[in-house]
Each structure stands twice: as structure tokens, then as C-alpha cells.
Short mmCIF file of C-alpha atoms in Angstrom, two decimals:
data_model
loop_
_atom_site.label_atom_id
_atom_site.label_comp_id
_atom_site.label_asym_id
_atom_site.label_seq_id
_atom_site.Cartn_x
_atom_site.Cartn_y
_atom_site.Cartn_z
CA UNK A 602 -36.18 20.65 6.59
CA UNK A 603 -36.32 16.94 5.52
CA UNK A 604 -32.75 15.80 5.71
CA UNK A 605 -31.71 12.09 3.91
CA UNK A 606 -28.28 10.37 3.12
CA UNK A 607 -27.16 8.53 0.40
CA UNK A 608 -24.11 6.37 0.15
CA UNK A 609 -21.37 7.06 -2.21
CA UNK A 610 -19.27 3.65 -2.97
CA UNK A 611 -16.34 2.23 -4.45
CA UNK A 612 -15.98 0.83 -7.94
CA UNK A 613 -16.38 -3.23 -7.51
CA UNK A 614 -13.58 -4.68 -8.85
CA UNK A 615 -13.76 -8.34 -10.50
CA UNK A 616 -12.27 -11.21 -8.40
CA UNK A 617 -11.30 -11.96 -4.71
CA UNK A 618 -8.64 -11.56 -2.78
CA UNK A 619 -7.09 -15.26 -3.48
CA UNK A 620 -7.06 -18.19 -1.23
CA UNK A 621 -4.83 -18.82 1.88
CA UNK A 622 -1.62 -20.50 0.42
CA UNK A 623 0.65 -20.31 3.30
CA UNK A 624 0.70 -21.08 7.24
CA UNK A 625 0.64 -17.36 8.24
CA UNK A 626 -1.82 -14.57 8.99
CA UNK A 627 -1.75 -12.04 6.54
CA UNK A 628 -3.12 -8.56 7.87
CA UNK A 629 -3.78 -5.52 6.05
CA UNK A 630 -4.17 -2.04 7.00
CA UNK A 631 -4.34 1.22 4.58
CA UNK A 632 -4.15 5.14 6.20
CA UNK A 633 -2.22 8.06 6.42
CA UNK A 634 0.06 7.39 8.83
CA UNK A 635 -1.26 10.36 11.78
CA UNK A 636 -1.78 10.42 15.35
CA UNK A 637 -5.91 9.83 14.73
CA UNK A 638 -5.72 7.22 12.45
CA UNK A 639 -3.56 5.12 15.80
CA UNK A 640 -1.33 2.66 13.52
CA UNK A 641 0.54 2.07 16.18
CA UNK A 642 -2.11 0.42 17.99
CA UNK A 643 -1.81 -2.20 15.11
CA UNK A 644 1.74 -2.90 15.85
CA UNK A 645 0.93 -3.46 19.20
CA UNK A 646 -1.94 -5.55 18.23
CA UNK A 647 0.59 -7.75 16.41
CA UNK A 648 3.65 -7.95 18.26
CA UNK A 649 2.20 -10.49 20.91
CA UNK A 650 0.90 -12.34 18.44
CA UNK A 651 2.09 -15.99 18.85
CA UNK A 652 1.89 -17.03 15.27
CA UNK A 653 2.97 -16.24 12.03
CA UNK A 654 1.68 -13.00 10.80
CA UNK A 655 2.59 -10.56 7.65
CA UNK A 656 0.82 -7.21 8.03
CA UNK A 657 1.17 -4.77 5.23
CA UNK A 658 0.35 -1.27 5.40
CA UNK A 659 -0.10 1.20 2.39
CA UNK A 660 0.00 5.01 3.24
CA UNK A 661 2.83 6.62 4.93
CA UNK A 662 2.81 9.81 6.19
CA UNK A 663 4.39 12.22 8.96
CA UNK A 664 4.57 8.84 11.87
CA UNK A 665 6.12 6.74 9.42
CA UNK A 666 9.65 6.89 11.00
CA UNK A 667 8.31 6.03 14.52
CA UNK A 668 6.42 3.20 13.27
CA UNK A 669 9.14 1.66 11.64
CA UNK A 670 11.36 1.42 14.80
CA UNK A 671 8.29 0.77 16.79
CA UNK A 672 7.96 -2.48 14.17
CA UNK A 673 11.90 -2.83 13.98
CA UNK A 674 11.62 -4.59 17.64
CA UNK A 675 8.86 -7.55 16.38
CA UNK A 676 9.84 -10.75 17.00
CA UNK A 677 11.41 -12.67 13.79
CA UNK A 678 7.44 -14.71 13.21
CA UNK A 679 6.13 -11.23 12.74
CA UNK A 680 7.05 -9.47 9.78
CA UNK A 681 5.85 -5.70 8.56
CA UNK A 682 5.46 -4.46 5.07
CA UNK A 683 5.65 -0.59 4.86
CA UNK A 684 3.93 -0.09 0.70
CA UNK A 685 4.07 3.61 0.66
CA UNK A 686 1.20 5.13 -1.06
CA UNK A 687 -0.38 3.00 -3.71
CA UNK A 688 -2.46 4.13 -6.83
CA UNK A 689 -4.79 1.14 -7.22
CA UNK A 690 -5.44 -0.10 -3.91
CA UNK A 691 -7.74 -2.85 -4.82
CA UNK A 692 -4.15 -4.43 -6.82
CA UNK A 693 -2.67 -5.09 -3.48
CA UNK A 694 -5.55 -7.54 -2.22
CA UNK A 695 -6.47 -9.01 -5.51
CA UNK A 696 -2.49 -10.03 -6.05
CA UNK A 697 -2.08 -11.21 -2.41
CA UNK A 698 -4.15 -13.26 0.25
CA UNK A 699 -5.42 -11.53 2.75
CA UNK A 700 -7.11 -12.64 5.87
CA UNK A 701 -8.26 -9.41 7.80
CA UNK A 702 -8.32 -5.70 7.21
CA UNK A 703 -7.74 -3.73 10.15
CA UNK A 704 -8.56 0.14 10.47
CA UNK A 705 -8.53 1.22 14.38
CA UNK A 706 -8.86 5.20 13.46
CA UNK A 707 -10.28 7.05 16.64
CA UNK A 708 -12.24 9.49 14.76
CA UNK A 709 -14.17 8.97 10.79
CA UNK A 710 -16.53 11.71 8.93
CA UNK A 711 -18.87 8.67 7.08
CA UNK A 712 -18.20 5.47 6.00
CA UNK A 713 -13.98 4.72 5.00
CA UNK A 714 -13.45 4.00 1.36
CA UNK A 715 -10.46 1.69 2.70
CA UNK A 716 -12.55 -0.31 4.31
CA UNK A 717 -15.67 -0.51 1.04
CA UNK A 718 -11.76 -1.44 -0.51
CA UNK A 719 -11.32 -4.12 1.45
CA UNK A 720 -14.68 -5.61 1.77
CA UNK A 721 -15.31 -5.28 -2.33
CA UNK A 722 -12.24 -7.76 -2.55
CA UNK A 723 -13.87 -10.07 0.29
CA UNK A 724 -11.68 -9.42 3.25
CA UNK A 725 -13.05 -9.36 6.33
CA UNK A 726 -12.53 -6.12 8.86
CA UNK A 727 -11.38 -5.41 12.19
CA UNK A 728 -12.31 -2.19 12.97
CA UNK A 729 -13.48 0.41 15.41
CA UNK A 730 -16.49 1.84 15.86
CA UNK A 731 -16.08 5.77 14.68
CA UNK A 732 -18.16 7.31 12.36
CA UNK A 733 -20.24 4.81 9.54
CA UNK A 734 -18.04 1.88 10.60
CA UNK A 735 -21.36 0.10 12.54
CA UNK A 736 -23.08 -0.07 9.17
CA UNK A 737 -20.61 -1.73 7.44
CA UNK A 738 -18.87 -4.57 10.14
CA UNK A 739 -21.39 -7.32 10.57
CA UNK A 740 -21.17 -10.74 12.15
CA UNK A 741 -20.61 -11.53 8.38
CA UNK A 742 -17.87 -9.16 7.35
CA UNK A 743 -15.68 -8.82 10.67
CA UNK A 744 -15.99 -7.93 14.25
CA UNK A 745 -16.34 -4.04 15.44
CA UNK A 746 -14.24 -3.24 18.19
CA UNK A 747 -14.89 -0.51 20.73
CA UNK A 748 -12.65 3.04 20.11
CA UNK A 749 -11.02 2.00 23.09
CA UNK A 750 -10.97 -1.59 22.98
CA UNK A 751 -9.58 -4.36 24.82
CA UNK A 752 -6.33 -5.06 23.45
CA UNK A 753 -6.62 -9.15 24.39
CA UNK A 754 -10.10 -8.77 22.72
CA UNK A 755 -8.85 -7.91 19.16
CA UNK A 756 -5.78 -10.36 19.67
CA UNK A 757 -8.08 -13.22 20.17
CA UNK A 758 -9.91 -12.50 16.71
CA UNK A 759 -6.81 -12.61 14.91
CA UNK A 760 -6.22 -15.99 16.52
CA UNK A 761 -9.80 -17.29 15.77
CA UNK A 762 -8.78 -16.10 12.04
CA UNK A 763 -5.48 -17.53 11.75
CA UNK A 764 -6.73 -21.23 13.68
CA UNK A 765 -9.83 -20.94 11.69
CA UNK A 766 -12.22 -21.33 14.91
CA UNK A 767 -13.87 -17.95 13.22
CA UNK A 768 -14.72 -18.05 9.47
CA UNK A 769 -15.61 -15.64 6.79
CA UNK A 770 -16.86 -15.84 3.30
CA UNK A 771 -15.18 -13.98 0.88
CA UNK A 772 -18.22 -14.22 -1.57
CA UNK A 773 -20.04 -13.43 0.90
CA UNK A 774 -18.77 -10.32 1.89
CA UNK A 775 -18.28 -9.25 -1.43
CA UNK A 776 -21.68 -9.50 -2.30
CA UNK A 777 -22.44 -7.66 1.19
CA UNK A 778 -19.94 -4.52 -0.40
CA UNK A 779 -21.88 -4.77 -3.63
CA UNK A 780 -25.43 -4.79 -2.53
CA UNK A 781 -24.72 -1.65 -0.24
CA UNK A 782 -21.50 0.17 -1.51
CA UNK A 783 -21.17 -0.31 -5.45
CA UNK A 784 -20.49 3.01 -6.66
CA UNK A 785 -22.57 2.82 -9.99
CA UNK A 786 -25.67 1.76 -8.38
CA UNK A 787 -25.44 4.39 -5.36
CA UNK A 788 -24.95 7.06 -8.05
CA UNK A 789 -27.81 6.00 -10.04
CA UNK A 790 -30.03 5.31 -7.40
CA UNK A 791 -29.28 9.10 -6.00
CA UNK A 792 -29.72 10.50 -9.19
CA UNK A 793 -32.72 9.05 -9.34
CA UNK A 794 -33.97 10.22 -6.00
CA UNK A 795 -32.94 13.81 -6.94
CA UNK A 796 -34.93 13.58 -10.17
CA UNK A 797 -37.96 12.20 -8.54
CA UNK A 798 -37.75 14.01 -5.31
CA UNK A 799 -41.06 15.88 -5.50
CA UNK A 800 -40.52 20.01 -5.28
CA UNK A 801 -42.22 21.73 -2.45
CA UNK A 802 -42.98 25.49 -1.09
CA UNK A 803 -42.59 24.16 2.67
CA UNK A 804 -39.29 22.80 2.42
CA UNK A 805 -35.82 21.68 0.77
CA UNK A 806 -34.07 18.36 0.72
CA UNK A 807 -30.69 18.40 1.48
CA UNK A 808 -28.65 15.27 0.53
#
């Protein structure tokens, strides 16, 4: 058996997410709220953060409660935004700046819609490395973290973003998400695989 893959996609919505207004980082982060997905390894990301920050999560689920006393004991510079589930994701970073999406799930079965979300608005992405996350975080979309990484080492990232010592283009990244994760093109382009894949008595393609 010959055995290829095919990315799905997201839909690539028009615009960025707009340009840094205020003296704060602004961190995003969308999952069920679950023990795999680790959102409270965000908080604790965030609560030593010297700086301004704004971190807004969308998705709640069963950990919700927890996570809201855990985030009830940040210092008064951070601040935590708890969105419930939203219906048009992509409304939440085209509306408001953001400067980093983080997604620090232990475990992934391909490559997270959240995160083609995020990077088809231009937002760079912290994330760990489980499941497709490697081929999606580059040097030019984010930094890719370790599943059990360094705590100091994702802190210091955030800084680099927020002092602007690191540097992303949201065009950039965009075009990055539409070149390998538009879901129009992947569809056509499988489609088109399928109805040129030639037949063969010695064995299948499974996709």
C-alpha cells in the first residue's frame, strides 16, 4: 500500500489582526478547557510575567472553574479574559490586536485548526511540539516549544515579543497560512490528486 496525506485548511479570511495600539502584550489562546489541552500551564506562563499582558481565551469547558481561581490570584498588570465558546473565531483576532497565540496541548491528532486560525490572521504562535505542530511553527511564524518545556524558556519569548527584541510579520505569516493551509486550494488540489491518481491491480491509495 502507497499511503499519502493531504492537508485540509481553514477558510482565509480578509485582513490582519490590527496593529499594536497599546503598551501591553496581548496573548491569545483557544481550546477546550481539559486536562490535555494544559491551560493552566498558560496561566502560569503569565503570572510572572513582569509586564503588561491581556490574555484571552475562547473555549471553556469542564476546568473552567479551576482556571478562573487559578487566574483570580494574577497580579493587577496581568489581566485574563475568559470568551466562552465563540462561533467565528477568526472575529476575535481581526477586531483585536494580538501579539502571540499560544496552544501548549500535550497531545494533537494532525495539524490544530486554532492554530491555521491564528496564523491566517497573522499572529504568530507559541506552541508545543505534539502532533503536526513542527510543520506549521517556523522561525517565521513563532517559536516551538518542547511538550515539556522550560518554563523561563517560553517566558523569555513573550518578553522578546512584548520589548520587540523578536519580530514577526503579520503579512508574512499570513501568506505562510495561505500558501500551505487555505482550505479551497487544499480541497482542490486533493480532488485533483484523487481524479488523477492512476488506478492499479497491485495496490490502493489511501488518503
Amino acid at each position: 500500500y502507497k499511503v499519502n496525506h493531504r492537508y485540509l485548511g481553514v477558510n482565509i479570511p480578509k485582513g490582519l489582526t490590527p496593529k499594536k495600539t497599546e503598551d501591553v502584550l496581548n496573548v491569545v489562546s483557544c481550546s477546550n478547557v481539559i486536562p490535555l489541552k494544559r491551560i493552566h500551564l498558560i496561566a502560569e506562563m503569565l503570572e510572572a510575567l513582569d509586564f503588561p499582558v491581556v490574555w484571552k481565551h475562547i473555549g471553556g469547558g469542564p476546568l473552567i472553574a479551576e482556571l478562573e481561581e487559578q487566574c483570580a490570584a494574577f497580579p493587577p498588570h496581568i489581566k485574563c479574559k475568559f470568551l466562552g465558546r465563540v462561533d467565528i473565531v477568526n472575529k476575535v483576532y481581526l477586531e483585536n490586536h494580538c501579539d502571540v497565540f499560544i496552544h501548549v496541548s500535550e497531545t494533537e491528532g494532525g495539524v490544530p485548526v486554532s492554530v491555521m486560525d491564528s496564523l491566517s490572521c497573522g499572529i504568530p504562535v507559541l506552541g508545543c511540539n505534539a502532533g503536526g505542530l513542527a510543520e506549521m511553527i517556523t522561525k517565521e511564524t513563532g517559536k516551538l516549544l518542547p511538550i515539556d518545556f522550560d518554563m523561563e524558556e517560553a517566558r523569555t519569548f513573550l518578553s522578546e515579543v512584548y520589548f520587540g527584541t523578536r519580530k514577526y510579520s503579520r503579512k508574512r505569516i499570513k501568506a505562510y497560512c495561505e500558501e500551505k493551509f487555505a482550505s479551497e486550494i487544499n480541497y482542490n488540489r486533493f480532488a485533483d490528486f484523487i481524479a488523477n491518481y492512476p488506478s492499479t491491480q497491485s495496490g490502493r491509495s489511501f488518503q
